Short mmCIF file of C-alpha atoms in Angstrom, two decimals:
data_model
loop_
_atom_site.label_atom_id
_atom_site.label_comp_id
_atom_site.label_asym_id
_atom_site.label_seq_id
_atom_site.Cartn_x
_atom_site.Cartn_y
_atom_site.Cartn_z
CA UNK Q 1 -0.36 -0.04 0.35
CA UNK Q 2 2.82 2.38 1.06
CA UNK Q 3 5.92 1.49 -0.51
CA UNK Q 4 8.92 3.81 0.10
CA UNK Q 5 11.96 3.34 -2.54
CA UNK Q 6 15.45 4.70 -1.66
CA UNK Q 7 13.65 8.01 -0.27
CA UNK Q 8 15.84 10.51 0.84
CA UNK Q 9 14.90 14.26 1.77
CA UNK Q 10 17.43 17.18 2.11
CA UNK Q 11 15.64 20.52 3.44
CA UNK Q 12 16.88 23.81 1.91
CA UNK Q 13 20.15 24.67 4.11
CA UNK Q 14 21.44 20.92 3.89
CA UNK Q 15 19.69 19.33 6.89
CA UNK Q 16 18.94 15.60 5.78
CA UNK Q 17 15.73 14.46 7.56
CA UNK Q 18 15.31 11.26 5.56
CA UNK Q 19 18.36 8.95 4.29
CA UNK Q 20 17.49 6.37 1.62
CA UNK Q 21 14.36 4.99 3.21
CA UNK Q 22 13.11 1.60 1.96
CA UNK Q 23 10.08 -0.12 3.33
CA UNK Q 24 6.57 -1.72 2.03
CA UNK Q 25 3.29 -1.45 4.58
CA UNK Q 26 0.97 -3.68 3.07
CA UNK Q 27 -2.60 -3.00 2.96
CA UNK Q 28 -4.45 -3.27 5.84
CA UNK Q 29 -1.71 -3.65 7.96
CA UNK Q 30 -1.26 -1.83 11.32
CA UNK Q 31 2.43 -0.23 11.95
CA UNK Q 32 4.26 1.97 14.47
CA UNK Q 33 6.87 4.88 13.59
CA UNK Q 34 9.11 5.35 16.18
CA UNK Q 35 12.29 7.40 16.69
CA UNK Q 36 13.50 10.36 18.75
CA UNK Q 37 12.61 13.88 18.28
CA UNK Q 38 14.15 14.96 14.86
CA UNK Q 39 14.72 11.37 13.67
CA UNK Q 40 12.56 12.11 10.47
CA UNK Q 41 8.97 10.82 11.63
CA UNK Q 42 7.31 14.10 10.55
CA UNK Q 43 8.99 14.18 7.24
CA UNK Q 44 7.95 10.76 6.46
CA UNK Q 45 4.42 11.36 6.98
CA UNK Q 46 4.63 14.71 5.33
CA UNK Q 47 5.78 12.93 2.24
CA UNK Q 48 3.07 10.51 2.37
CA UNK Q 49 0.58 13.40 2.53
CA UNK Q 50 2.45 15.61 -0.01
CA UNK Q 51 3.13 18.07 2.33
CA UNK Q 52 6.89 17.38 1.17
CA UNK Q 53 8.22 16.02 -1.90
CA UNK Q 54 11.31 13.81 -1.52
CA UNK Q 55 14.68 15.00 -2.82
CA UNK Q 56 15.74 11.57 -4.12
CA UNK Q 57 13.39 8.41 -4.56
CA UNK Q 58 9.79 7.39 -5.00
CA UNK Q 59 6.80 7.33 -2.65
CA UNK Q 60 4.29 4.58 -4.09
CA UNK Q 61 0.88 4.66 -2.84
CA UNK Q 62 -1.13 1.71 -3.87
CA UNK Q 63 1.11 1.50 -7.02
CA UNK Q 64 0.97 5.54 -7.96
CA UNK Q 65 3.74 7.44 -8.02
CA UNK Q 66 3.55 10.44 -5.67
CA UNK Q 67 6.21 12.34 -7.78
CA UNK Q 68 3.82 12.05 -10.78
CA UNK Q 69 1.04 13.94 -8.83
CA UNK Q 70 0.87 17.60 -10.04
CA UNK Q 71 0.07 20.25 -7.65
CA UNK Q 72 -3.51 20.77 -8.50
CA UNK Q 73 -3.67 16.70 -7.89
CA UNK Q 74 -2.40 16.74 -4.26
CA UNK Q 75 -5.98 17.82 -2.52
CA UNK Q 76 -7.47 14.51 -4.29
CA UNK Q 77 -4.56 12.38 -2.79
CA UNK Q 78 -5.26 13.68 0.77
CA UNK Q 79 -8.92 12.77 0.14
CA UNK Q 80 -7.65 9.49 0.35
CA UNK Q 81 -5.61 9.68 3.34
CA UNK Q 82 -7.14 10.57 7.09
CA UNK Q 83 -4.75 12.37 9.06
CA UNK Q 84 -4.50 12.84 12.96
CA UNK Q 85 -2.58 15.23 14.32
CA UNK Q 86 -0.95 15.83 17.99
CA UNK Q 87 -2.45 19.37 18.36
CA UNK Q 88 -5.84 17.97 16.90
CA UNK Q 89 -5.76 20.97 14.41
CA UNK Q 90 -9.77 21.11 14.81
CA UNK Q 91 -11.40 24.74 13.65
CA UNK Q 92 -11.91 26.43 16.81
CA UNK Q 93 -14.85 28.79 15.06
CA UNK Q 94 -16.75 25.70 13.99
CA UNK Q 95 -18.47 23.20 16.46
CA UNK Q 96 -17.84 19.58 16.37
CA UNK Q 97 -20.47 18.44 13.80
CA UNK Q 98 -18.81 20.96 11.19
CA UNK Q 99 -15.48 20.03 12.08
CA UNK Q 100 -16.21 16.39 11.31
CA UNK Q 101 -18.04 17.26 8.50
CA UNK Q 102 -15.48 19.37 6.64
CA UNK Q 103 -13.77 16.40 4.51
CA UNK Q 104 -17.20 15.76 3.44
CA UNK Q 105 -18.54 19.52 2.66
CA UNK Q 106 -15.22 19.65 0.61
CA UNK Q 107 -15.85 16.46 -1.45
CA UNK Q 108 -19.44 18.27 -2.19
CA UNK Q 109 -21.85 15.40 -0.63
CA UNK Q 110 -25.12 15.94 -0.30
CA UNK Q 111 -26.33 17.62 3.51
CA UNK Q 112 -28.38 14.63 4.20
CA UNK Q 113 -25.73 12.01 3.82
CA UNK Q 114 -23.23 14.55 5.47
CA UNK Q 115 -25.27 14.24 8.91
CA UNK Q 116 -25.57 10.19 8.65
CA UNK Q 117 -22.10 9.98 8.18
CA UNK Q 118 -20.90 12.41 11.04
CA UNK Q 119 -23.22 10.73 13.21
CA UNK Q 120 -21.58 7.44 12.33
CA UNK Q 121 -17.97 8.82 12.91
CA UNK Q 122 -18.75 10.41 16.26
CA UNK Q 123 -20.86 7.33 17.58
CA UNK Q 124 -17.55 5.42 16.53
CA UNK Q 125 -15.28 7.39 18.75
CA UNK Q 126 -18.22 7.53 21.53
CA UNK Q 127 -18.76 11.49 21.21
CA UNK Q 128 -22.15 11.44 19.52
CA UNK Q 129 -23.47 13.79 22.95
CA UNK Q 130 -20.89 16.41 22.00
CA UNK Q 131 -22.18 17.33 18.52
CA UNK Q 132 -23.11 20.73 19.01
CA UNK Q 133 -20.17 21.23 21.49
CA UNK Q 134 -17.13 23.81 20.17
CA UNK Q 135 -13.56 22.20 20.56
CA UNK Q 136 -12.48 24.45 23.00
CA UNK Q 137 -14.94 23.28 25.71
CA UNK Q 138 -13.63 19.46 24.96
CA UNK Q 139 -10.77 17.90 26.92
CA UNK Q 140 -7.79 16.93 25.40
CA UNK Q 141 -8.77 13.18 24.96
CA UNK Q 142 -11.99 14.10 23.62
CA UNK Q 143 -10.42 16.83 21.06
CA UNK Q 144 -8.35 14.00 20.03
CA UNK Q 145 -11.48 11.59 19.18
CA UNK Q 146 -12.99 14.62 17.19
CA UNK Q 147 -9.36 14.77 15.30
CA UNK Q 148 -10.05 10.89 14.63
CA UNK Q 149 -13.58 11.12 13.57
CA UNK Q 150 -12.99 13.64 11.33
CA UNK Q 151 -9.79 11.75 9.44
CA UNK Q 152 -11.98 8.84 9.26
CA UNK Q 153 -15.34 10.05 8.54
CA UNK Q 154 -14.98 9.48 4.78
CA UNK Q 155 -13.44 6.14 5.10
CA UNK Q 156 -10.24 6.76 3.86
CA UNK Q 157 -8.09 3.51 2.93
CA UNK Q 158 -5.15 4.95 4.77
CA UNK Q 159 -4.92 6.27 7.96
CA UNK Q 160 -1.86 8.28 9.35
CA UNK Q 161 -1.16 9.56 12.91
CA UNK Q 162 1.54 11.65 14.20
CA UNK Q 163 1.91 11.61 17.65
CA UNK Q 164 -1.81 10.87 18.67
CA UNK Q 165 -1.29 10.04 22.11
CA UNK Q 166 1.15 12.81 22.82
CA UNK Q 167 -0.62 14.64 25.72
CA UNK Q 168 -2.67 11.86 26.83
CA UNK Q 169 -2.29 10.09 29.86
CA UNK Q 170 -1.64 6.20 29.48
CA UNK Q 171 -5.52 4.91 29.90
CA UNK Q 172 -6.51 7.47 27.33
CA UNK Q 173 -3.88 6.48 25.06
CA UNK Q 174 -4.89 3.00 25.31
CA UNK Q 175 -8.39 4.00 24.62
CA UNK Q 176 -7.08 5.62 21.39
CA UNK Q 177 -4.71 3.01 20.16
CA UNK Q 178 -7.64 0.69 20.95
CA UNK Q 179 -9.74 2.94 18.38
CA UNK Q 180 -7.17 2.71 15.47
CA UNK Q 181 -7.00 -1.36 16.09
CA UNK Q 182 -10.79 -1.37 15.39
CA UNK Q 183 -10.39 0.73 12.28
CA UNK Q 184 -7.39 -1.63 10.87
CA UNK Q 185 -9.67 -4.83 11.72
CA UNK Q 186 -11.84 -3.00 9.17
CA UNK Q 187 -9.32 -3.09 6.29
CA UNK Q 188 -7.65 0.12 6.83
CA UNK Q 189 -4.12 0.65 6.71
CA UNK Q 190 -2.78 2.48 9.56
CA UNK Q 191 0.55 4.44 10.28
CA UNK Q 192 1.20 5.78 13.64
CA UNK Q 193 4.50 7.78 14.55
CA UNK Q 194 5.08 7.65 18.18
CA UNK Q 195 7.63 8.04 20.85
CA UNK Q 196 5.48 6.23 23.39
CA UNK Q 197 7.44 3.07 23.46
CA UNK Q 198 5.94 1.58 26.29
CA UNK Q 199 2.50 1.74 24.61
CA UNK Q 200 4.05 -0.44 21.71
CA UNK Q 201 5.91 -2.75 23.54
CA UNK Q 202 2.27 -4.32 24.82
CA UNK Q 203 1.06 -4.51 21.10
CA UNK Q 204 2.43 -6.99 18.61
CA UNK Q 205 2.85 -4.69 15.41
CA UNK Q 206 5.24 -3.81 12.69
CA UNK Q 207 7.67 -1.29 13.99
CA UNK Q 208 9.56 1.44 11.77
CA UNK Q 209 12.36 2.95 13.94
CA UNK Q 210 13.86 6.06 12.43
CA UNK Q 211 17.29 7.33 13.58
CA UNK Q 212 18.67 10.17 12.26
CA UNK Q 213 17.06 9.82 9.03
CA UNK Q 214 17.90 6.49 8.68
CA UNK Q 215 15.52 3.30 8.81
CA UNK Q 216 16.87 0.67 11.53
CA UNK Q 217 15.94 -3.25 11.10
CA UNK Q 218 12.79 -4.22 12.40
CA UNK Q 219 12.77 -6.84 14.88
CA UNK Q 220 9.30 -8.14 14.08
CA UNK Q 221 9.58 -7.96 10.51
CA UNK Q 222 10.55 -11.91 10.00
CA UNK Q 223 7.32 -12.55 11.92
CA UNK Q 224 4.69 -10.25 10.20
CA UNK Q 225 5.85 -10.26 6.50
CA UNK S 1 -12.90 10.39 -8.04
CA UNK S 2 -10.00 9.16 -6.33
CA UNK S 3 -6.47 9.50 -8.02
CA UNK S 4 -4.98 6.69 -5.89
CA UNK S 5 -7.79 4.00 -5.70
CA UNK S 6 -9.27 3.66 -8.85
CA UNK S 7 -11.98 1.28 -7.46
CA UNK S 8 -12.84 4.10 -4.52
CA UNK S 9 -15.85 6.53 -5.70
CA UNK S 10 -15.97 9.96 -4.50
CA UNK S 11 -17.84 9.79 -1.50
CA UNK S 12 -20.21 12.47 -3.13
CA UNK S 13 -20.76 11.22 -6.38
CA UNK S 14 -21.39 7.40 -5.74
CA UNK S 15 -25.27 8.10 -5.75
CA UNK S 16 -25.74 10.88 -8.29
CA UNK S 17 -23.89 10.06 -11.92
CA UNK S 18 -25.99 12.28 -13.98
CA UNK S 19 -24.10 15.34 -15.42
CA UNK S 20 -27.10 17.83 -14.42
CA UNK S 21 -27.44 16.30 -11.09
CA UNK S 22 -23.82 17.07 -10.92
CA UNK S 23 -24.08 20.29 -12.15
CA UNK S 24 -26.73 21.04 -9.72
CA UNK S 25 -24.79 20.18 -6.57
CA UNK S 26 -22.05 22.13 -7.55
CA UNK S 27 -24.39 25.15 -8.00
CA UNK S 28 -26.02 24.23 -4.61
CA UNK S 29 -22.65 24.38 -2.90
CA UNK S 30 -21.65 27.62 -4.24
CA UNK S 31 -25.17 28.79 -3.16
CA UNK S 32 -24.68 27.43 0.38
CA UNK S 33 -21.24 29.03 0.65
CA UNK S 34 -22.75 32.32 -0.69
CA UNK S 35 -25.10 32.33 2.18
CA UNK S 36 -22.46 31.12 4.73
CA UNK S 37 -20.10 34.07 3.81
CA UNK S 38 -23.06 36.34 4.25
CA UNK S 39 -23.23 34.82 7.79
CA UNK S 40 -19.74 35.36 8.82
CA UNK S 41 -20.03 39.34 7.36
CA UNK S 42 -22.55 39.42 9.98
CA UNK S 43 -20.68 37.83 12.88
CA UNK S 44 -17.86 40.63 12.14
CA UNK S 45 -20.19 43.44 11.71
CA UNK S 46 -18.15 46.40 12.69
CA UNK S 47 -15.06 45.63 10.25
CA UNK S 48 -17.27 44.68 7.42
CA UNK S 49 -19.25 47.77 7.67
CA UNK S 50 -16.58 50.03 7.41
CA UNK S 51 -15.25 48.26 4.18
CA UNK S 52 -18.83 48.51 3.05
CA UNK S 53 -19.17 52.40 3.99
CA UNK S 54 -15.91 52.62 2.15
CA UNK S 55 -17.29 51.25 -0.84
CA UNK S 56 -20.53 53.24 -0.53
CA UNK S 57 -18.76 56.46 -0.09
CA UNK S 58 -16.47 56.04 -2.86
CA UNK S 59 -19.34 55.11 -5.20
CA UNK S 60 -21.92 58.05 -4.01
CA UNK S 61 -19.41 60.78 -5.13
CA UNK S 62 -18.90 59.94 -8.98
CA UNK S 63 -22.88 59.15 -9.00
CA UNK S 64 -23.72 62.35 -7.71
CA UNK S 65 -21.35 64.07 -10.32
CA UNK S 66 -23.16 61.88 -12.75
CA UNK S 67 -26.67 63.15 -11.28
CA UNK S 68 -25.09 66.84 -11.38
CA UNK S 69 -24.40 66.45 -14.96
CA UNK S 70 -27.66 64.69 -15.78
CA UNK S 71 -29.94 67.44 -14.24
CA UNK S 72 -27.96 70.15 -15.55
CA UNK S 73 -28.15 68.54 -19.28
CA UNK S 74 -31.71 68.63 -18.16
CA UNK S 75 -32.19 72.19 -17.87
CA UNK S 76 -30.21 72.98 -20.73
CA UNK S 77 -32.29 71.24 -23.38
CA UNK S 78 -35.10 73.30 -22.37
CA UNK S 79 -33.23 76.09 -23.81
CA UNK S 80 -31.97 74.37 -26.77
CA UNK S 81 -33.56 76.13 -29.12
CA UNK S 82 -32.77 79.47 -30.79
CA UNK S 83 -35.63 82.04 -30.51
CA UNK S 84 -33.77 84.87 -32.21
CA UNK S 85 -31.07 85.40 -34.67
CA UNK S 86 -29.80 89.07 -34.47
CA UNK S 87 -28.64 90.66 -37.70
CA UNK S 88 -26.55 93.95 -38.18
CA UNK S 89 -26.89 95.70 -40.68
CA UNK S 90 -23.97 97.75 -42.59
CA UNK S 91 -23.22 100.97 -41.14
CA UNK S 92 -24.55 103.71 -43.50
CA UNK S 93 -26.79 101.81 -45.62
CA UNK S 94 -30.11 103.87 -47.07
CA UNK S 95 -32.80 103.53 -45.34
CA UNK S 96 -34.73 102.15 -48.48
CA UNK S 97 -32.20 99.60 -49.18
CA UNK S 98 -32.79 98.46 -45.58
CA UNK S 99 -36.16 98.66 -45.84
CA UNK S 100 -36.12 96.15 -49.03
CA UNK S 101 -33.93 93.69 -46.85
CA UNK S 102 -36.57 93.43 -44.23
CA UNK S 103 -39.46 92.70 -46.89
CA UNK S 104 -36.90 90.41 -48.20
CA UNK S 105 -36.31 88.44 -45.25
CA UNK S 106 -40.23 88.08 -44.60
CA UNK S 107 -40.39 86.19 -47.60
CA UNK S 108 -37.83 83.61 -46.28
CA UNK S 109 -39.90 80.12 -45.77
CA UNK S 110 -37.39 79.67 -42.75
CA UNK S 111 -38.32 82.83 -40.88
CA UNK S 112 -41.50 83.10 -38.98
CA UNK S 113 -41.28 86.82 -37.69
CA UNK S 114 -39.14 90.00 -38.38
CA UNK S 115 -38.58 92.98 -36.28
CA UNK S 116 -36.47 96.38 -37.66
CA UNK S 117 -34.86 98.19 -34.98
CA UNK S 118 -33.43 100.98 -36.65
CA UNK S 119 -30.51 103.02 -35.13
CA UNK S 120 -31.96 106.01 -33.98
CA UNK S 121 -34.81 103.61 -31.87
CA UNK S 122 -31.61 101.67 -30.75
CA UNK S 123 -30.02 105.13 -29.09
CA UNK S 124 -32.93 106.06 -27.59
CA UNK S 125 -33.72 102.75 -26.05
CA UNK S 126 -29.82 102.70 -25.00
CA UNK S 127 -30.23 106.26 -23.27
CA UNK S 128 -33.06 104.99 -21.33
CA UNK S 129 -31.85 102.06 -20.16
CA UNK S 130 -28.30 102.83 -19.73
CA UNK S 131 -28.94 106.36 -17.68
CA UNK S 132 -25.98 108.13 -19.73
CA UNK S 133 -28.82 110.20 -21.20
CA UNK S 134 -27.31 113.60 -22.05
CA UNK S 135 -23.89 112.39 -22.34
CA UNK S 136 -24.97 110.46 -25.42
CA UNK S 137 -26.12 114.02 -26.76
CA UNK S 138 -22.89 115.17 -27.40
CA UNK S 139 -21.69 112.07 -29.53
CA UNK S 140 -21.76 113.66 -33.37
CA UNK S 141 -23.05 110.72 -35.21
CA UNK S 142 -24.81 107.53 -33.97
CA UNK S 143 -22.52 104.70 -33.40
CA UNK S 144 -25.05 102.02 -32.74
CA UNK S 145 -26.09 99.74 -36.00
CA UNK S 146 -29.52 99.14 -37.04
CA UNK S 147 -30.58 95.97 -35.84
CA UNK S 148 -32.70 93.48 -37.89
CA UNK S 149 -34.23 90.64 -35.38
CA UNK S 150 -35.33 87.66 -36.72
CA UNK S 151 -37.27 84.48 -35.33
CA UNK S 152 -36.77 81.30 -37.13
CA UNK S 153 -39.52 78.72 -37.43
CA UNK S 154 -39.88 76.01 -35.03
CA UNK S 155 -38.20 73.49 -37.51
CA UNK S 156 -35.22 75.92 -38.28
CA UNK S 157 -34.79 76.80 -34.37
CA UNK S 158 -32.43 73.63 -33.53
CA UNK S 159 -28.76 74.50 -33.26
CA UNK S 160 -27.45 72.93 -36.13
CA UNK S 161 -30.65 74.48 -38.46
CA UNK S 162 -30.36 77.85 -37.06
CA UNK S 163 -26.66 77.78 -37.91
CA UNK S 164 -27.57 77.03 -41.41
CA UNK S 165 -29.88 79.89 -41.79
CA UNK S 166 -27.38 82.35 -39.94
CA UNK S 167 -24.87 81.78 -42.38
CA UNK S 168 -27.48 82.07 -45.39
CA UNK S 169 -28.52 85.31 -43.74
CA UNK S 170 -25.12 86.42 -43.35
CA UNK S 171 -24.27 86.30 -47.04
CA UNK S 172 -27.18 88.88 -47.63
CA UNK S 173 -25.02 92.15 -48.97
CA UNK S 174 -26.80 94.93 -46.69
CA UNK S 175 -25.76 92.69 -43.33
CA UNK S 176 -22.27 93.11 -41.68
CA UNK S 177 -22.53 90.39 -39.37
CA UNK S 178 -25.08 87.83 -37.32
CA UNK S 179 -25.15 86.77 -33.93
CA UNK S 180 -27.23 83.55 -32.62
CA UNK S 181 -28.32 83.77 -29.07
CA UNK S 182 -27.40 80.15 -28.65
CA UNK S 183 -23.91 80.57 -28.03
CA UNK S 184 -23.77 80.95 -24.59
CA UNK S 185 -25.26 77.46 -24.56
CA UNK S 186 -22.40 76.26 -26.49
CA UNK S 187 -20.12 77.36 -23.69
CA UNK S 188 -22.69 75.74 -21.15
CA UNK S 189 -22.25 72.27 -23.31
CA UNK S 190 -18.64 72.51 -23.39
CA UNK S 191 -18.21 72.90 -19.54
CA UNK S 192 -20.90 70.03 -18.98
CA UNK S 193 -18.48 68.08 -21.10
CA UNK S 194 -15.62 69.09 -19.08
CA UNK S 195 -17.31 68.20 -16.25
CA UNK S 196 -18.50 64.62 -17.76
CA UNK S 197 -14.62 63.86 -18.26
CA UNK S 198 -13.79 64.65 -14.81
CA UNK S 199 -16.83 62.43 -13.50
CA UNK S 200 -14.88 59.77 -15.65
CA UNK S 201 -11.94 60.64 -14.22
CA UNK S 202 -12.66 60.89 -10.74
CA UNK S 203 -14.77 57.87 -11.11
CA UNK S 204 -11.63 55.85 -12.42
CA UNK S 205 -9.38 57.09 -9.25
CA UNK S 206 -12.19 56.34 -6.64
CA UNK S 207 -12.97 53.23 -8.18
CA UNK S 208 -9.37 51.74 -8.40
CA UNK S 209 -9.15 52.85 -4.46
CA UNK S 210 -12.12 50.46 -4.12
CA UNK S 211 -10.70 47.67 -5.83
CA UNK S 212 -7.57 48.11 -3.57
CA UNK S 213 -9.13 48.67 -0.23
CA UNK S 214 -11.48 45.28 -0.92
CA UNK S 215 -8.32 43.34 -2.06
CA UNK S 216 -6.64 44.81 1.11
CA UNK S 217 -9.68 43.49 3.61
CA UNK S 218 -9.79 40.35 2.13
CA UNK S 219 -6.36 40.00 2.43
CA UNK S 220 -6.38 40.42 6.11
CA UNK S 221 -9.66 38.08 6.33
CA UNK S 222 -7.18 35.56 4.75
CA UNK S 223 -4.29 35.83 7.05
CA UNK S 224 -6.60 35.70 9.84
CA UNK S 225 -8.02 32.59 8.85
CA UNK S 226 -4.48 31.17 7.79
CA UNK S 227 -4.80 28.04 10.01
CA UNK S 228 -8.28 27.25 9.06
CA UNK S 229 -6.98 27.17 5.64
CA UNK S 230 -3.94 25.12 6.27
CA UNK S 231 -6.60 22.74 8.02
CA UNK S 232 -8.83 22.44 5.04
CA UNK S 233 -5.93 21.79 2.76
CA UNK S 234 -4.82 19.43 5.11
CA UNK S 235 -8.10 17.53 4.60
CA UNK S 236 -7.93 17.85 0.89
CA UNK S 237 -9.63 21.13 -0.20
CA UNK S 238 -8.57 22.49 -3.45
CA UNK S 239 -7.93 26.09 -3.61
CA UNK S 240 -11.21 26.38 -5.70
CA UNK S 241 -12.96 25.52 -2.80
CA UNK S 242 -11.08 27.72 -0.08
CA UNK S 243 -11.31 31.00 -2.49
CA UNK S 244 -14.99 30.49 -2.91
CA UNK S 245 -16.28 32.03 0.41
CA UNK S 246 -13.61 34.98 0.27
CA UNK S 247 -15.32 35.78 -3.50
CA UNK S 248 -18.16 35.64 -2.24
CA UNK S 249 -17.33 38.03 0.45
CA UNK S 250 -16.47 40.58 -2.07
CA UNK S 251 -19.53 40.06 -3.67
CA UNK S 252 -21.57 40.81 -0.52
CA UNK S 253 -19.48 43.80 -0.07
CA UNK S 254 -20.07 45.21 -3.54
CA UNK S 255 -24.18 44.61 -3.09
CA UNK S 256 -24.52 45.84 0.27
CA UNK S 257 -21.78 48.88 -0.44
CA UNK S 258 -23.91 49.75 -3.77
CA UNK S 259 -27.49 49.90 -1.65
CA UNK S 260 -25.42 52.20 0.76
CA UNK S 261 -24.61 54.38 -1.98
CA UNK S 262 -28.15 54.06 -3.29
CA UNK S 263 -29.42 55.49 0.06
CA UNK S 264 -26.89 58.17 0.09
CA UNK S 265 -27.46 59.65 -2.63
CA UNK S 266 -31.37 59.05 -1.92
CA UNK S 267 -30.90 61.01 1.33
CA UNK S 268 -28.90 64.01 -0.65
CA UNK S 269 -31.75 64.39 -3.45
CA UNK S 270 -34.41 64.85 -0.48
CA UNK S 271 -32.14 67.27 1.53
CA UNK S 272 -31.81 69.25 -1.64
CA UNK S 273 -34.88 68.48 -2.97
CA UNK S 274 -36.93 71.69 -1.28
CA UNK S 275 -33.76 74.26 -1.80
CA UNK S 276 -33.82 73.36 -5.76
CA UNK S 277 -37.76 73.73 -5.92
CA UNK S 278 -37.20 77.19 -4.25
CA UNK S 279 -34.48 78.01 -6.71
CA UNK S 280 -36.78 77.16 -9.59
CA UNK S 281 -39.87 78.80 -7.91
CA UNK S 282 -37.60 82.13 -8.25
CA UNK S 283 -36.86 81.61 -11.87
CA UNK S 284 -40.60 80.80 -12.36
CA UNK S 285 -39.48 77.78 -13.96
CA UNK S 286 -40.82 74.04 -13.88
CA UNK S 287 -38.27 71.94 -12.43
CA UNK S 288 -38.05 68.68 -11.03
CA UNK S 289 -34.86 66.83 -9.65
CA UNK S 290 -33.92 63.75 -11.34
CA UNK S 291 -32.64 61.03 -9.28
CA UNK S 292 -31.48 57.58 -10.71
CA UNK S 293 -33.37 55.30 -12.92
CA UNK S 294 -33.76 51.66 -12.25
CA UNK S 295 -31.64 51.31 -14.97
CA UNK S 296 -28.73 53.47 -13.72
CA UNK S 297 -29.53 51.94 -10.27
CA UNK S 298 -28.85 48.11 -11.32
CA UNK S 299 -25.80 49.53 -13.39
CA UNK S 300 -24.59 51.02 -10.23
CA UNK S 301 -25.21 47.55 -8.20
CA UNK S 302 -23.77 45.82 -10.85
CA UNK S 303 -20.40 47.84 -11.08
CA UNK S 304 -20.08 47.55 -7.12
CA UNK S 305 -20.59 43.74 -7.45
CA UNK S 306 -17.89 43.70 -10.14
CA UNK S 307 -15.51 45.92 -7.88
CA UNK S 308 -15.93 43.52 -5.18
CA UNK S 309 -15.44 40.61 -6.93
CA UNK S 310 -12.12 42.05 -8.44
CA UNK S 311 -10.92 43.38 -5.82
CA UNK S 312 -11.23 39.84 -3.75
CA UNK S 313 -9.85 38.15 -6.73
CA UNK S 314 -6.84 39.55 -6.88
CA UNK S 315 -5.96 38.82 -3.19
CA UNK S 316 -7.61 35.25 -3.21
CA UNK S 317 -5.26 34.40 -6.52
CA UNK S 318 -2.29 36.12 -4.41
CA UNK S 319 -2.52 34.70 -1.17
CA UNK S 320 -4.35 31.27 -1.06
CA UNK S 321 -1.71 29.36 -2.81
CA UNK S 322 1.00 30.28 -0.59
CA UNK S 323 -0.58 29.23 2.63
CA UNK S 324 0.55 25.68 2.90
CA UNK S 325 0.35 23.19 5.87
CA UNK S 326 3.86 22.81 6.11
CA UNK S 327 4.04 21.92 10.02
CA UNK S 328 2.07 19.33 11.26
#
């Protein structure tokens, strides 16, 4: 599903964020992306969501080379990728419903269907009773779940999460991870960047570890692929 | 349509495939965004009203000048006909020849009335009117020429036809020169066209500033929503989608600003109305101040909308694509 082929990324100014990264995440897989701050986790996710372009190598999604995607096509790529951020990135001026509905509104879906889907997504994350609330009135864990509902509302085949449990206590983090597991069971390919190693240790999943822009060997790789 | 997953249909179009329905939804969405951005203006009333007021005032000024030109033209069109041509008879012409000239003139088909004022009569009149009285008695000879006052028929009292008639009359051997009493009108018309030119210049300058002001307002509002735009781009919004509400804001500014200008003008008309009818009363003239016709009103609104749209388009084109979701 997500295939990196000798991908390097050097930022203007000479900082090398990724160096010859090579991996293949298969359809329906759930994997963690770990490493210290500045190891290149965010850069790797940005390359998948076409916020950055690789300096060398190819990023393929479902067999399509992202280098061949033009600027005007980028929004359509992003519609196939659900993204979850550490700081939620919700729209403060809009309520929970409008926040979750945003991807559907952008696609031009009919109002009737939007309501149905938003309610289904909020139900999945257990926030159906907060439809009319504004993000700032919610707790951190709730805000994160709204962000997750927005990412899955149009049922994308790929889900990317950047430090989704960054600000949450272990119990809430565990709940969030359970949510991701649930989506994965329904066939979504999930990639979660995190430095919460204790959390990962409890779960037996594919683990990509970045160190100074290089991918370390994955001890679990043999078991999974 | 999905780029990466051919089998994955767009969430929006999986139920309606007909072209008509697709267009219907596109139009519906644009309309929805229009209503939405009107709500946005409503929420930021103070800032929006200031922009609208600038637009309104800037439109009021050239429109007022336009109305002035229009009304003056209306007044002058009442005087457009030449009521009289004065012909000055050559000095020292014998009385007999003058009389035969008057007779000849009376036979002209273009002339309805001829009055002869001999130089003695003219001098007598001048004595009485000027008050020089006695002083004029010291003159050796009468310096005034004899004048024949000619009234053209209705058909020949239009400016061009009257001018033709004047040339024809001046070619008469006994006549020194003639004078048409519409020359002041031509001067007025020249002044009017000067005024009209300045209306266009002033309007051009003001409207340019309106475009810049609206462009700047929209730019500020784009910067204010920077984060929102980044999030929208993250979840797959096209530039098109993001810019539509801003374009709508420009259109609404135009519509509201146009109405603002219209109200200003109506108030001004109402304010000036009584003063003008007083002036007209003094001159014993029937005069009705003309306001904007419905056609002119729609033109005003359309112009305002175009300005708003253009101003916001400039900003939107320039700034929306520069905002990218670079930081997660």
